[in-house]
Structures are given as C-alpha cells and as structure tokens.
Short mmCIF file of C-alpha atoms in Angstrom, two decimals:
data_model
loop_
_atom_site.label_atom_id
_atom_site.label_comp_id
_atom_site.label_asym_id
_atom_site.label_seq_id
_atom_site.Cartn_x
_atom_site.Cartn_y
_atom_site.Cartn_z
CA UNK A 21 12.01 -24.92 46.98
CA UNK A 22 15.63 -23.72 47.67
CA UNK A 23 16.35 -22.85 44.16
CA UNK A 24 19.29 -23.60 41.75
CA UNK A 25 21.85 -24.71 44.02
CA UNK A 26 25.55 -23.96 43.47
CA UNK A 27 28.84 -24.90 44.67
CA UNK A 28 31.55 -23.58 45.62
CA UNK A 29 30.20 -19.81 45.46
CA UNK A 30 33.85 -18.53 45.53
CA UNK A 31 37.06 -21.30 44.04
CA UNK A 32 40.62 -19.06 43.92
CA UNK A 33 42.95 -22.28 42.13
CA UNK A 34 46.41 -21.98 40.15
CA UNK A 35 47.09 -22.69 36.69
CA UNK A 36 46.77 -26.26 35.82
CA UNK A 37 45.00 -27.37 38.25
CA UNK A 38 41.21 -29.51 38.19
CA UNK A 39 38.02 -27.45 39.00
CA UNK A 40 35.04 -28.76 39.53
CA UNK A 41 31.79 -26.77 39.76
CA UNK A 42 28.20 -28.25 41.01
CA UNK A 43 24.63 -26.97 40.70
CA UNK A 44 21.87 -29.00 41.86
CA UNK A 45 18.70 -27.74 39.62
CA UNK A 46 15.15 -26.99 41.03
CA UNK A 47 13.62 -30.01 41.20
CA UNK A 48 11.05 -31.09 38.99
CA UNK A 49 13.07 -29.43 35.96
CA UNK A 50 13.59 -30.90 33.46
CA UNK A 51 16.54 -28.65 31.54
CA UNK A 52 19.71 -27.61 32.76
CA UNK A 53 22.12 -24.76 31.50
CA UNK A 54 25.37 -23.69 32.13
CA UNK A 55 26.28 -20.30 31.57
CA UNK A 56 29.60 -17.92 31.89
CA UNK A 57 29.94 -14.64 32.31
CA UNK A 58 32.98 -12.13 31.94
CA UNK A 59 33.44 -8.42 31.35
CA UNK A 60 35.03 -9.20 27.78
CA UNK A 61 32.33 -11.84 26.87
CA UNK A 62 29.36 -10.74 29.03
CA UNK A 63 27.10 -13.82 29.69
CA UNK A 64 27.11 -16.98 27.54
CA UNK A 65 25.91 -20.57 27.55
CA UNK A 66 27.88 -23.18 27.46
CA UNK A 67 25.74 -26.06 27.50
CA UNK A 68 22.58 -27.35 27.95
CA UNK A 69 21.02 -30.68 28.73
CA UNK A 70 17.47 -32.41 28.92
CA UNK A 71 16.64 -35.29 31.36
CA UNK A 72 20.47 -35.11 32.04
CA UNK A 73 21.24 -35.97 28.49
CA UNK A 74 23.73 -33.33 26.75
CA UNK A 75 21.73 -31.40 23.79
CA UNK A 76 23.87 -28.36 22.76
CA UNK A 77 27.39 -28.38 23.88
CA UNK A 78 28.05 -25.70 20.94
CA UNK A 79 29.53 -23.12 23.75
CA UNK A 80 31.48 -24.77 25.39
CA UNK A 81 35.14 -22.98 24.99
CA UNK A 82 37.32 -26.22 24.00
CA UNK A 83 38.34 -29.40 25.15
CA UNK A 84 39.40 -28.72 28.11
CA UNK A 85 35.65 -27.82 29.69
CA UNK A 86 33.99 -30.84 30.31
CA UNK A 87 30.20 -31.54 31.54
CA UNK A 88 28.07 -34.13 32.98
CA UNK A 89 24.80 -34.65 34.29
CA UNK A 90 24.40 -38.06 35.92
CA UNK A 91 21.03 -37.41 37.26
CA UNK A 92 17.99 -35.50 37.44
CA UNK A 93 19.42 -33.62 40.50
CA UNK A 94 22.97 -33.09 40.06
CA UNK A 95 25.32 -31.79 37.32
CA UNK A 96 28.89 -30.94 37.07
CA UNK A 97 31.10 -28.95 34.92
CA UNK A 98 34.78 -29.74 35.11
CA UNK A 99 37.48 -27.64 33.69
CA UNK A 100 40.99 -29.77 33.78
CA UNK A 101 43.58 -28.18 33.29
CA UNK A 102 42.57 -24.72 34.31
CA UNK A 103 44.09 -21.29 32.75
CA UNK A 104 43.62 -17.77 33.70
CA UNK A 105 41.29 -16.97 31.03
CA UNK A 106 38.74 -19.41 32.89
CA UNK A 107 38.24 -17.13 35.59
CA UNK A 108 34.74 -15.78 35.16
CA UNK A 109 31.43 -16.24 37.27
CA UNK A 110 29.88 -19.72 36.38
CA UNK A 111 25.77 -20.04 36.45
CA UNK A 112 24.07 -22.75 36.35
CA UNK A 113 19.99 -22.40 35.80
CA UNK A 114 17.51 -24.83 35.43
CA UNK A 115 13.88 -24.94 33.09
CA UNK A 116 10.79 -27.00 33.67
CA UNK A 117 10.22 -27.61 30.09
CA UNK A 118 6.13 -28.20 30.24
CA UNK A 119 5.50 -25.11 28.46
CA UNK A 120 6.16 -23.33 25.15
CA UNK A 121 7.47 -20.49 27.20
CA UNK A 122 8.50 -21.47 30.58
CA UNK A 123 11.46 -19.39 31.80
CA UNK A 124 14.88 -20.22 33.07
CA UNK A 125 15.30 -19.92 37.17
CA UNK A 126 19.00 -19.02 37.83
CA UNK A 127 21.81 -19.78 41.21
CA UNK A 128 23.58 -17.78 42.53
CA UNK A 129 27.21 -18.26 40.21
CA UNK A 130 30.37 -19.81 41.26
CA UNK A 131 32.91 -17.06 40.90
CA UNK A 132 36.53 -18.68 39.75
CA UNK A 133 39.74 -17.44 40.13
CA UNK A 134 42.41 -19.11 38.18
CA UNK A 135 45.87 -17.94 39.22
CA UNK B 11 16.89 -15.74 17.04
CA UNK B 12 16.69 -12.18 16.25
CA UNK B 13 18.96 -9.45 17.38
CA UNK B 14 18.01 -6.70 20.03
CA UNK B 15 19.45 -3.39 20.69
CA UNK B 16 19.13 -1.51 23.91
CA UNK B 17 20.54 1.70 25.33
CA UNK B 18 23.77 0.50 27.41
CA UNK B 19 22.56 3.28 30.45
CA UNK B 20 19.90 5.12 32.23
CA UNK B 21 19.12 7.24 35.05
CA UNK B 22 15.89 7.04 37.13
CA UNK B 23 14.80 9.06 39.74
CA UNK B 24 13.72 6.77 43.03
CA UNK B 25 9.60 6.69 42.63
CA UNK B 26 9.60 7.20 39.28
CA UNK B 27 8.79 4.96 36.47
CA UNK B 28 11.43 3.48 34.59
CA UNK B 29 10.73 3.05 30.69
CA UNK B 30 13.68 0.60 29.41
CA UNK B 31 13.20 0.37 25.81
CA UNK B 32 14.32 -2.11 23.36
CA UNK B 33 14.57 -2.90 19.33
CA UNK B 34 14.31 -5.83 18.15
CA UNK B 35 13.42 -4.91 14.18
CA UNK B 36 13.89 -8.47 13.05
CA UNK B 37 11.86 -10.71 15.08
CA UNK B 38 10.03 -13.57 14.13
CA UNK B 39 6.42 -14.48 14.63
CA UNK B 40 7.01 -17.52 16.89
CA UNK B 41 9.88 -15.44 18.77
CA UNK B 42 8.61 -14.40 22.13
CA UNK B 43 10.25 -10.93 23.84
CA UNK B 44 11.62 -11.76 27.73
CA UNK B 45 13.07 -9.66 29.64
CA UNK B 46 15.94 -10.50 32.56
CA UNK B 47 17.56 -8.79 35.35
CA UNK B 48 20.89 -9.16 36.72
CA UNK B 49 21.79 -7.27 40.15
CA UNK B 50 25.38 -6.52 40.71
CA UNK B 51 26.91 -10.39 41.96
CA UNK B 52 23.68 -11.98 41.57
CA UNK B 53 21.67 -14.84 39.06
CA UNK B 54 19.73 -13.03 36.42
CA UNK B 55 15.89 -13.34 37.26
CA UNK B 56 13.19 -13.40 35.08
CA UNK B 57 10.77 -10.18 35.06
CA UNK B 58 8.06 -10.97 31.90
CA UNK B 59 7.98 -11.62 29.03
CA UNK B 60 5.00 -11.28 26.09
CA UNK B 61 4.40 -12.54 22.65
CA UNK B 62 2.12 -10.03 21.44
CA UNK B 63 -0.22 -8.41 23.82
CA UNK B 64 0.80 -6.21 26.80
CA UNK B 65 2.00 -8.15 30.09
CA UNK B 66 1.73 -7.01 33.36
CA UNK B 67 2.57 -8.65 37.04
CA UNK B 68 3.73 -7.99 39.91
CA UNK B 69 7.19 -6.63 39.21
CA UNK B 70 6.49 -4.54 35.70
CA UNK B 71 4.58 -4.20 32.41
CA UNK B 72 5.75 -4.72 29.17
CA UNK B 73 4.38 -3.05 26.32
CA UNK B 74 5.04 -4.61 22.76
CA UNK B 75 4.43 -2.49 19.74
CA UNK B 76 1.55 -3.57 17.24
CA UNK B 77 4.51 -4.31 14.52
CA UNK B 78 6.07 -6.23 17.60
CA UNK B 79 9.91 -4.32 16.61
CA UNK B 80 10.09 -2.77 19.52
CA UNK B 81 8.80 -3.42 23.40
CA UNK B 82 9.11 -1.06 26.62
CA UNK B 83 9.97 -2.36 29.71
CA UNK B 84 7.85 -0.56 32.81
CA UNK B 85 8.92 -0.19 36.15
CA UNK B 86 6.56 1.61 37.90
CA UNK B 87 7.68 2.79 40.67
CA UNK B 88 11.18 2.24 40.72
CA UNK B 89 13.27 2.00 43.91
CA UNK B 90 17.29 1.97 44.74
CA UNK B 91 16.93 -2.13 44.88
CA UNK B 92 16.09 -1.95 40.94
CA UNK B 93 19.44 -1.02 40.10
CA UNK B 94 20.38 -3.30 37.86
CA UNK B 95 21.25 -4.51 34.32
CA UNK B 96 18.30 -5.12 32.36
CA UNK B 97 18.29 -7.70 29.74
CA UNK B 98 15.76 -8.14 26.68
CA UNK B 99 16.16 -11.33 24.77
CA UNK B 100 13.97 -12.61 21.88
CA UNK B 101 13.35 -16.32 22.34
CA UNK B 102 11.65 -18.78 20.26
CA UNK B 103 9.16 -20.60 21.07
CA UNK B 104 9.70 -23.57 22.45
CA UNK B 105 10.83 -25.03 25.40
CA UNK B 106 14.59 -24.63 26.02
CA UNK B 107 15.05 -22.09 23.34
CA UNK B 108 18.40 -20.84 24.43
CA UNK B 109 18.81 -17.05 26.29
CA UNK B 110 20.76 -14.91 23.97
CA UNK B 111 22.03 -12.36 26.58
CA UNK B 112 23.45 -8.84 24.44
CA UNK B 113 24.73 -6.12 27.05
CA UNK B 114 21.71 -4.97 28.43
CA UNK B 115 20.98 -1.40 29.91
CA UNK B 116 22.24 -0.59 32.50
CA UNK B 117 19.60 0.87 35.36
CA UNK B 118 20.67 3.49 37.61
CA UNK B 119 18.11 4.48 40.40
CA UNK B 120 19.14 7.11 42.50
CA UNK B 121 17.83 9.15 45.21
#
C-alpha cells in the first residue's frame, strides 16, 4: 500500500482566499484524522471521522474550517476564507479500527502558506 | 487521558543506546503508553507502544515501570537517521482514542 496520501504537499495562497486540502487514507481503514501542527501550538487534531461519518469535530479552530468525508477513500478539509494564522503543516492519518490498540499511520502533511 | 512529561532535549552519541524517558504519574489502567516519532518535515510514525509488560520490535524496546508512572523508550543502537522528536502519548483503550501529542524530546544523534 502507498500509504496516507496527501495533496497538495506545498499550497502558498493570499488572505481570503479558498483552500482545499485532500488525503486519501490507507485503504481498508476505517478512521480518519486530521491534524495541525505549528511552532506555537505544536500538533493537534482537528477532527476525526469513522466510516466517513464526522465523530469529534471538537478541534476544529472555528467556522471557517470545514471537513468532509464523502467516502471510504477520500476526505477533504476546506478552509474558506483563509487568514495568516492558518498557515501550519496539515496531516491527515488514517486507523484500521479492528483492534483495541491499533495505531494511527500518518502522510506526509500539506504545508500552507497563507499570505 | 493522562498527562505525560518528557525532557524537551537529548544528546546521543551515534552507536549508542538512546534511553528517552517519560512520566506519566496519572495514568489509568485501561490507558495504554505509545510512543511516536516525528523527523524534521515528515508524518509522525508509530515506534511501540505497551500496556503493561515490556515491548520490543524491530525499531526499540519499551520498558514500563511495575507502577506503570513512568516508561523508557530504548533505542539501541542509535544512528544520525534517529534524529528526531520523540513523542510519548497515553491512549485509552479503544479504537480511535485520540493522540494527545505534548512537545516531545527532542533526539539529537551526533557523530
């Protein structure tokens, strides 16, 4: 398997503007996460779901951070309208979720800029 | 989930085993003790992680105290590619517990 799969790895976009962020999750899993990580706030989850239905959306920031997981192999997470204090690297990792301890396989981040 | 407390930095001398050690005075007795990795730019990866009883594979041992407050993480032999921030997180049991990452200890190998 190829992994957690995300993308872009690098978005550089100006104030106000839409970003969208993909990750396609190992598949087989069954759990999704979305993390962020800056130097201020080290690394935090935002949200997770399970068969692509939302169960903790506790981290995300505000209203502005949207996300969505319309199937097993695909999830998004949309920031609109973007500010400078969104730029931060974005992971998104994924869990099989047939064990009591099964651990969480990470990608490789989407590093955004906002300007 | 309880709290953990680790050193923010150490040094290790290339072939040498690293001992990372962590506290985590408050944890439960369904709370599990894993332990994550982050190379500079990279994913965090998973390393081990143990409930009670000393865990070993191919990357490193962890050794859990008998009162389970405190754990060691063991590299063995560590080289310049383990240079890295080291996380230990205490996770329920469960499956998608949440990761609590703290700061983590930073791992310095060097020549």
């Amino acid at each position: 398997d190829a992994g957690v799969i995300q993308s872009p790895r690098h978005e550089v976009t100006e104030m106000g503007q839409e970003v969208t962020l993909r990750c396609k999750p190992i598949s087989g899993h069954d759990y999704l996460f979305w993390y962020r990580q800056t130097m201020m706030r080290g690394l935090e989850l935002l949200i997770y779901f399970n068969n692509n239905v939302p169960i903790d959306d506790s981290g995300m920031p505000e209203d502005r951070f949207s996300a969505k997981m319309p199937n097993a192999s695909f999830s998004t997470l949309k920031i609109q309208p973007s500010e400078p204090r969104d730029s931060a690297v974005y992971f998104c990792a994924s869990l099989l979720g047939q064990g009591f301890d099964d651990e969480q396989f990470f990608g490789p981040g989407t590093r955004l800029t906002v300007l | 989930d309880a709290k953990t407390t680790q050193p923010p930095s150490m040094d290790c001398a290339e072939g040498r085993a690293a001992n990372l050690p962590c506290n985590h005075s408050t944890i439960s007795g369904n709370e599990y003790v894993y332990w994550y990795r982050q190379i500079h730019s990279q994913g965090p990866q998973y390393i081990i992680h143990g409930l009670k009883n000393n865990e070993t594979n191919e990357m490193a041992s962890l050794i859990i105290t008998e009162d389970r407050k405190s754990s060691t993480l063991i590299l063995p032999h560590a080289t310049l590619r383990d240079t890295a921030v080291y996380y230990c997180i205490v996770r329920r049991t469960g499956t998608a517990s949440k990761l609590t990452f703290g700061t983590g200890t930073r791992l310095q190998v060097t020549l």
